[in-house]
mmCIF file of C-alpha atoms in Angstrom:
data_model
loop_
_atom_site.group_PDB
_atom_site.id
_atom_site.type_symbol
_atom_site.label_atom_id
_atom_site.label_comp_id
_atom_site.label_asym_id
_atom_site.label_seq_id
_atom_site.Cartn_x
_atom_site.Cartn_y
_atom_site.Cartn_z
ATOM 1 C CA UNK A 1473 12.245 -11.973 -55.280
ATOM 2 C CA UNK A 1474 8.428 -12.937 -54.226
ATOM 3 C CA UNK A 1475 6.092 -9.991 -54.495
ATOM 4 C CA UNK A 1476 3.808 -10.599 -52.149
ATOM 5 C CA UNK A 1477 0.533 -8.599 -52.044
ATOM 6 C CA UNK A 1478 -0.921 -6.101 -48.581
ATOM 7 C CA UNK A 1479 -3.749 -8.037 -47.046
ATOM 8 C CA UNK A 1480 -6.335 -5.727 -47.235
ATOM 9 C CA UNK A 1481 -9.701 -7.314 -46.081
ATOM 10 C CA UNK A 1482 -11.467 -4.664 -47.566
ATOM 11 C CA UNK A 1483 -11.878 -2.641 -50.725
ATOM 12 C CA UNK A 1484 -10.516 0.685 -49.439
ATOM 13 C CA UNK A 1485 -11.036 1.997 -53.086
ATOM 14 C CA UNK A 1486 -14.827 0.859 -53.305
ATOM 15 C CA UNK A 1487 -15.625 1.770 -49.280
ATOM 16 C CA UNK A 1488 -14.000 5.260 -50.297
ATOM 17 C CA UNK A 1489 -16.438 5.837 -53.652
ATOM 18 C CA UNK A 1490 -19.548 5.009 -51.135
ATOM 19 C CA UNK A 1491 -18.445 7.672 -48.498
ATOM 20 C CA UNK A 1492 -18.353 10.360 -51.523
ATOM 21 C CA UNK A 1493 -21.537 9.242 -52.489
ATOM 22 C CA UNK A 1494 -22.962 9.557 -49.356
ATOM 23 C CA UNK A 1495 -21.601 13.121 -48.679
ATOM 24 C CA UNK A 1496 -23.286 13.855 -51.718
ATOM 25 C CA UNK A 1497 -26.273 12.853 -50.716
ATOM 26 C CA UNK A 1498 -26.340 14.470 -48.194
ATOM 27 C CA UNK A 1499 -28.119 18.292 -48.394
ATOM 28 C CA UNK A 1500 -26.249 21.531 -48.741
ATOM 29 C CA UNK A 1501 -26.839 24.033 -45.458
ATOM 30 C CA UNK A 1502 -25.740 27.844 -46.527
ATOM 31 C CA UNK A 1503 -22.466 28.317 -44.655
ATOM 32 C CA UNK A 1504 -23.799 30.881 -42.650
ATOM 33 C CA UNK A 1505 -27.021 28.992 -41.429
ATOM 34 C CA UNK A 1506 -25.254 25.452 -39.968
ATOM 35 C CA UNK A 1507 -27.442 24.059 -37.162
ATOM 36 C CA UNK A 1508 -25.161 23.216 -33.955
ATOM 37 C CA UNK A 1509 -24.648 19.814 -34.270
ATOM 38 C CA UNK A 1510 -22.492 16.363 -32.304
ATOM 39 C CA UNK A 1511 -19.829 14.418 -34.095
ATOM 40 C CA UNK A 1512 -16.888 14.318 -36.207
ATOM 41 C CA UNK A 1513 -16.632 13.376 -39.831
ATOM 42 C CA UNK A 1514 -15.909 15.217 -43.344
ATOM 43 C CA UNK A 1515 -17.033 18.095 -45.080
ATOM 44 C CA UNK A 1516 -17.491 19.957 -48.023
ATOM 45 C CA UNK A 1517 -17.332 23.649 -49.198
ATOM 46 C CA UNK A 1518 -19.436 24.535 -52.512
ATOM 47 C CA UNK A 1519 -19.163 27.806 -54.201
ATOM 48 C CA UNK A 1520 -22.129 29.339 -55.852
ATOM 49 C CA UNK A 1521 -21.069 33.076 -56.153
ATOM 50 C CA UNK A 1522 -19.555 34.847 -59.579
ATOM 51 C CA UNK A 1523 -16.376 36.039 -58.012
ATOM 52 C CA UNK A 1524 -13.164 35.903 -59.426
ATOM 53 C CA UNK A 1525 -11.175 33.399 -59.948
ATOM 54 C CA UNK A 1526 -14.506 31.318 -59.431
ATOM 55 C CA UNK A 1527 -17.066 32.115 -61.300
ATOM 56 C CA UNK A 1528 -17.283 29.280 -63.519
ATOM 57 C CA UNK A 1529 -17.312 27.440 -60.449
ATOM 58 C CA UNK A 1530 -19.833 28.982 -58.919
ATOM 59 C CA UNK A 1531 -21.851 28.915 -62.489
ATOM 60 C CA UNK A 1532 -21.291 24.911 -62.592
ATOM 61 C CA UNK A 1533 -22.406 24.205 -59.312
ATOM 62 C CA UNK A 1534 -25.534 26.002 -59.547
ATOM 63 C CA UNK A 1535 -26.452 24.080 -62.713
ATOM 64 C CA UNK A 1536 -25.726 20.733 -60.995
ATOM 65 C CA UNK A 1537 -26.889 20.860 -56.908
ATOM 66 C CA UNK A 1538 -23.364 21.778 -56.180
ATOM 67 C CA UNK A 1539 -21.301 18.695 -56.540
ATOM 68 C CA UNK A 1540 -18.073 20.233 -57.149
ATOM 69 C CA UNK A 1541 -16.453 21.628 -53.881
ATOM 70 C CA UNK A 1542 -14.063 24.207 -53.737
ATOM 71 C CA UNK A 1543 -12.717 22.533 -50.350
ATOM 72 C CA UNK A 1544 -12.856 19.660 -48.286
ATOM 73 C CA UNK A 1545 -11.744 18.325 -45.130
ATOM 74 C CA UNK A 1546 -12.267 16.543 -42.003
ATOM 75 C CA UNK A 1547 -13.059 17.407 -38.014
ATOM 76 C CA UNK A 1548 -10.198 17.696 -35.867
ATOM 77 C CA UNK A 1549 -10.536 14.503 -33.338
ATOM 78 C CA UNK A 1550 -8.948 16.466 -30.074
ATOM 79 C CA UNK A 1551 -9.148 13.048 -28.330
ATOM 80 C CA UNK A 1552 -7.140 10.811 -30.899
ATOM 81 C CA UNK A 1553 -4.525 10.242 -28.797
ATOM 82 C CA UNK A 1554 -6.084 9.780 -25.914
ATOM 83 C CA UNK A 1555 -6.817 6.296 -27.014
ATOM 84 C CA UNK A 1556 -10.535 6.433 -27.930
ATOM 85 C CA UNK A 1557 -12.224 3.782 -29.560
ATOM 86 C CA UNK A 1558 -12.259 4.810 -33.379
ATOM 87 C CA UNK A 1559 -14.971 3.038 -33.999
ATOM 88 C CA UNK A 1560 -17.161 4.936 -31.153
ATOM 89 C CA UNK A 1561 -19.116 7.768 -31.773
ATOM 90 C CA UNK A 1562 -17.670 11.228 -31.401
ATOM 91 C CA UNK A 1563 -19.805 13.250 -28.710
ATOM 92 C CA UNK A 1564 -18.451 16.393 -29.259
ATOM 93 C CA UNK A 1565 -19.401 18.557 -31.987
ATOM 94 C CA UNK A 1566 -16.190 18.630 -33.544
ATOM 95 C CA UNK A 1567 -17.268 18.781 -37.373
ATOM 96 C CA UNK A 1568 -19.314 21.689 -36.666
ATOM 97 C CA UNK A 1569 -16.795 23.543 -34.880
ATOM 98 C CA UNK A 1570 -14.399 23.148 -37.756
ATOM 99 C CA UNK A 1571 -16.628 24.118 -40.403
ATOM 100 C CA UNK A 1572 -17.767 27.435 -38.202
ATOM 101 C CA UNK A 1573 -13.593 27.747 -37.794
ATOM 102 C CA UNK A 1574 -13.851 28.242 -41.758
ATOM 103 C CA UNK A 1575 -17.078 30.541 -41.735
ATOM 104 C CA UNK A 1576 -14.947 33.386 -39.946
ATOM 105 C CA UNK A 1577 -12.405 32.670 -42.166
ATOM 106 C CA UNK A 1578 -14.094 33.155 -45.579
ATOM 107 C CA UNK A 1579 -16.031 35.476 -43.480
ATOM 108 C CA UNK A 1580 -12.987 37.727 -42.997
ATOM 109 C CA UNK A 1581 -11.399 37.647 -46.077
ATOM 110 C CA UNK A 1582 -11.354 39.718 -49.161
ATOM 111 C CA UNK A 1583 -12.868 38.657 -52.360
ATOM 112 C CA UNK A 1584 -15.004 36.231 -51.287
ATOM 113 C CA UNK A 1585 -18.711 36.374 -49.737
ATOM 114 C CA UNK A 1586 -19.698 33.502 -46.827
ATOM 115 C CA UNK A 1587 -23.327 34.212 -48.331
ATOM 116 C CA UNK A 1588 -21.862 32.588 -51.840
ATOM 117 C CA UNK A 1589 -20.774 29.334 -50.112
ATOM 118 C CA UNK A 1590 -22.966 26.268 -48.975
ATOM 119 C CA UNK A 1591 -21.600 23.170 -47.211
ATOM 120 C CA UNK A 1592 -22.299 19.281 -46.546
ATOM 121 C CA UNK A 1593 -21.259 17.417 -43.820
ATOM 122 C CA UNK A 1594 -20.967 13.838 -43.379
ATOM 123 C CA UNK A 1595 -20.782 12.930 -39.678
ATOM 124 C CA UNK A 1596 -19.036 9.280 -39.821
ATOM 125 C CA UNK A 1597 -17.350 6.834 -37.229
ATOM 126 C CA UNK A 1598 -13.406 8.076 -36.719
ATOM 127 C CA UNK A 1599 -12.276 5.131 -38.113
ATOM 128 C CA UNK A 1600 -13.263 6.081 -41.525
ATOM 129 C CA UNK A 1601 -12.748 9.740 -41.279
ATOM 130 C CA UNK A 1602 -9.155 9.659 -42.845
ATOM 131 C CA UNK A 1603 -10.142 7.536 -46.248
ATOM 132 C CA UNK A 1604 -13.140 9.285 -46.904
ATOM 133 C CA UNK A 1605 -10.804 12.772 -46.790
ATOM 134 C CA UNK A 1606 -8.085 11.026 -48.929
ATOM 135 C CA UNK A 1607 -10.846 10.095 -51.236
ATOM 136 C CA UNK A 1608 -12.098 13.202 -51.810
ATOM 137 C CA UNK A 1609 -9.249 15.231 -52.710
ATOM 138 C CA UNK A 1610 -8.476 12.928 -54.556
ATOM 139 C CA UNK A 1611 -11.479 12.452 -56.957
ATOM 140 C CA UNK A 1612 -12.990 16.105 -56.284
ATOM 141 C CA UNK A 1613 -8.965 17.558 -56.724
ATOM 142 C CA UNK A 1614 -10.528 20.978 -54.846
ATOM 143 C CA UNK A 1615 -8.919 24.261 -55.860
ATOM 144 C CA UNK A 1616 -7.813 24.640 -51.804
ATOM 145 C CA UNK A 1617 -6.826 21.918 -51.558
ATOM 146 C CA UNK A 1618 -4.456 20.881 -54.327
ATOM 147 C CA UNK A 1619 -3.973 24.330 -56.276
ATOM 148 C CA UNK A 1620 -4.180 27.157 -53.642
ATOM 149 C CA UNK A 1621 -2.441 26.261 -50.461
ATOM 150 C CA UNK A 1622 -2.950 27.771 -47.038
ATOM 151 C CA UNK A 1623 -6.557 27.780 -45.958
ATOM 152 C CA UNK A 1624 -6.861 25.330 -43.364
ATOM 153 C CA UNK A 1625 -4.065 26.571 -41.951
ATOM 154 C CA UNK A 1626 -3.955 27.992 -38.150
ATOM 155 C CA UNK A 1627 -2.416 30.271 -36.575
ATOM 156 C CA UNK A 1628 1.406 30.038 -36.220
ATOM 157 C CA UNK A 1629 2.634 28.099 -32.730
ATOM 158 C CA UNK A 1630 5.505 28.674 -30.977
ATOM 159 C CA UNK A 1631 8.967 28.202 -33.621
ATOM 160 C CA UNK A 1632 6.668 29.116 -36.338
ATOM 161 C CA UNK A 1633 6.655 32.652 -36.077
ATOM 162 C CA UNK A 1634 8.730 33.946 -39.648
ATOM 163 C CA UNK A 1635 6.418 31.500 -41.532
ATOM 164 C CA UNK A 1636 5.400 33.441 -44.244
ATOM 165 C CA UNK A 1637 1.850 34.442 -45.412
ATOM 166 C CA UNK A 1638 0.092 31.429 -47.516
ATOM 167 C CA UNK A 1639 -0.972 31.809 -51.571
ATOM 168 C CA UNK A 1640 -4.488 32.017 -49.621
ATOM 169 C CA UNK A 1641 -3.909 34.875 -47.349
ATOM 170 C CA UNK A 1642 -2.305 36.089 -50.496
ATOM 171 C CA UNK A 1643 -5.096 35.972 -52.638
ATOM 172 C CA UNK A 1644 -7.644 36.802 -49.766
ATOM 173 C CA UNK A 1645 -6.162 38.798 -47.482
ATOM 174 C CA UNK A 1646 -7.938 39.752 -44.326
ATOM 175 C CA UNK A 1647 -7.389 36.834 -41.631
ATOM 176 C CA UNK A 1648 -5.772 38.780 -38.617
ATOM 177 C CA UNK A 1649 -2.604 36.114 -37.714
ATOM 178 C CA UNK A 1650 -1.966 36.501 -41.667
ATOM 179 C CA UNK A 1651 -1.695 40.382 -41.696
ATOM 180 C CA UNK A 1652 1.244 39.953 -39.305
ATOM 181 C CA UNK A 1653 2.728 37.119 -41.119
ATOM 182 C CA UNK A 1654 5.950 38.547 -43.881
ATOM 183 C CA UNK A 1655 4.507 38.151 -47.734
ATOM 184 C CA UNK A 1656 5.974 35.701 -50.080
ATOM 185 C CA UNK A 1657 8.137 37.093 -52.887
ATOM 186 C CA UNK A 1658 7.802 34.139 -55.208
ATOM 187 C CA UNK A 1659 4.796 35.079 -56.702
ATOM 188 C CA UNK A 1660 2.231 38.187 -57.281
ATOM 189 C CA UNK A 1661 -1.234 38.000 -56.401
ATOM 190 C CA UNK A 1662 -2.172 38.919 -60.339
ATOM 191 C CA UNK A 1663 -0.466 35.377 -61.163
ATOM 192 C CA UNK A 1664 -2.464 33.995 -58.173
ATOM 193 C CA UNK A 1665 -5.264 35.037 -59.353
ATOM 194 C CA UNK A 1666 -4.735 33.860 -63.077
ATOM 195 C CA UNK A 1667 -3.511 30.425 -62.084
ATOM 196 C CA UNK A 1668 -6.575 29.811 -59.531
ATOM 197 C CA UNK A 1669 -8.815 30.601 -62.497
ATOM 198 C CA UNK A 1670 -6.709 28.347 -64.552
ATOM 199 C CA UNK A 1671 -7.043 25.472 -62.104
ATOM 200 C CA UNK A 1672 -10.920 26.169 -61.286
ATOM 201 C CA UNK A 1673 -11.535 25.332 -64.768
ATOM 202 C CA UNK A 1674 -9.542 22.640 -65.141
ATOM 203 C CA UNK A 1675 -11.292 21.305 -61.888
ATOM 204 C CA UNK A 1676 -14.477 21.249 -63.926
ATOM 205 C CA UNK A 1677 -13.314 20.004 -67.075
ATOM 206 C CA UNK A 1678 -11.992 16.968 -64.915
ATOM 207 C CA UNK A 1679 -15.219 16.271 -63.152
ATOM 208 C CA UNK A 1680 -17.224 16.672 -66.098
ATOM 209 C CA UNK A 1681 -15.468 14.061 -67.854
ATOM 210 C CA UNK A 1682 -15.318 11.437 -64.698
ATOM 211 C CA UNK A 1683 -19.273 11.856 -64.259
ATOM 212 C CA UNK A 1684 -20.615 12.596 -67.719
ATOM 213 C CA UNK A 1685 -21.383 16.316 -66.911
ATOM 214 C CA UNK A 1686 -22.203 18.701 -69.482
#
């Protein structure tokens, strides 16, 4: 059988690298101190604190302009099925209002301090918004994103209402939807917590090696 190739008229791979690289150019803004601003795009949460299970994050991010984020993400696009024109502006300020969604979050939640986290935000066209998301969890492998599920999670809808609480809420209890929410039984928080430290340091070791860090 002929294996024929995708056409892709692009380098998704390449175009990917240069949105990273342009999020990191971009300058960190202490969480609590965003500037209102219009548009959707990506962002990224840095931790600079000495809190467990991130200290050593925290430690390697202040030696190195915080490259390392504990999270990323991407704006909610409330108007991306309403047909809009993905490569159009956003004039809402979308991004912003999901990064302020996370503020209270941290903001509420045990064992972490919103004063310990900084964040970037690249404001891009829609159309690139979902590569530039994949790409980053992919080469920055966040903690919150890939090891410790649960905290871009909302508030359970309708039908969702015996969800249980997330390894987040579990490790940081304090968001008021969560408190309701029944607790997991398949694992402790003192495993939580060992395993997040586990993975924070393997998150380092990883991007030292892929950029040459020390």
């Amino acid at each position: 059988m002929t294996q024929i190739d995708p056409y892709n008229p692009l380098d998704l791979q390449a175009l990917g690298h240069s949105l990273l690289l342009e999020l990191e150019r971009r300058p960190t803004t202490p969480l609590k101190a965003l500037s209102k601003f219009v548009g959707s795009g990506i962002y990224g949460l840095y931790y600079t604190g000495s809190a467990k299970p991130y200290a050593q994050l925290g430690k390697f991010n202040q030696q190195h302009g915080c490259l390392l984020p504990l999270y990323v993400g991407r704006s909610k696009d409330t108007g991306a099925r309403q047909g809009l024109d993905p490569f159009e502006p956003v004039k809402k300020a979308l991004l912003y209002g999901r990064v302020q969604e996370h503020r209270r979050n941290v903001e509420a939640a045990a064992g972490i301090q919103a004063g310990d986290f900084v964040v970037r935000t690249l404001v891009a066209m829609p159309i690139w918004i979902p590569l530039a998301e994949a790409m980053a969890i992919r080469v920055y492998r966040p903690v919150w994103n890939s090891s410790l599920q649960g905290f871009g999670i909302h508030a359970p809808g309708s039908g969702r209402a015996m969800q249980k609480q997330s390894d987040w809420d579990l490790l940081h209890p304090g968001r008021a939807f969560a408190k309701a929410l029944p607790k997991s039984a398949v694992r402790t928080r003192e495993e939580l917590l060992a395993r997040t430290e586990k993975a924070a340091r393997e998150s380092i070791d990883r991007f030292r090696k892929l950029r040459s860090y020390r």
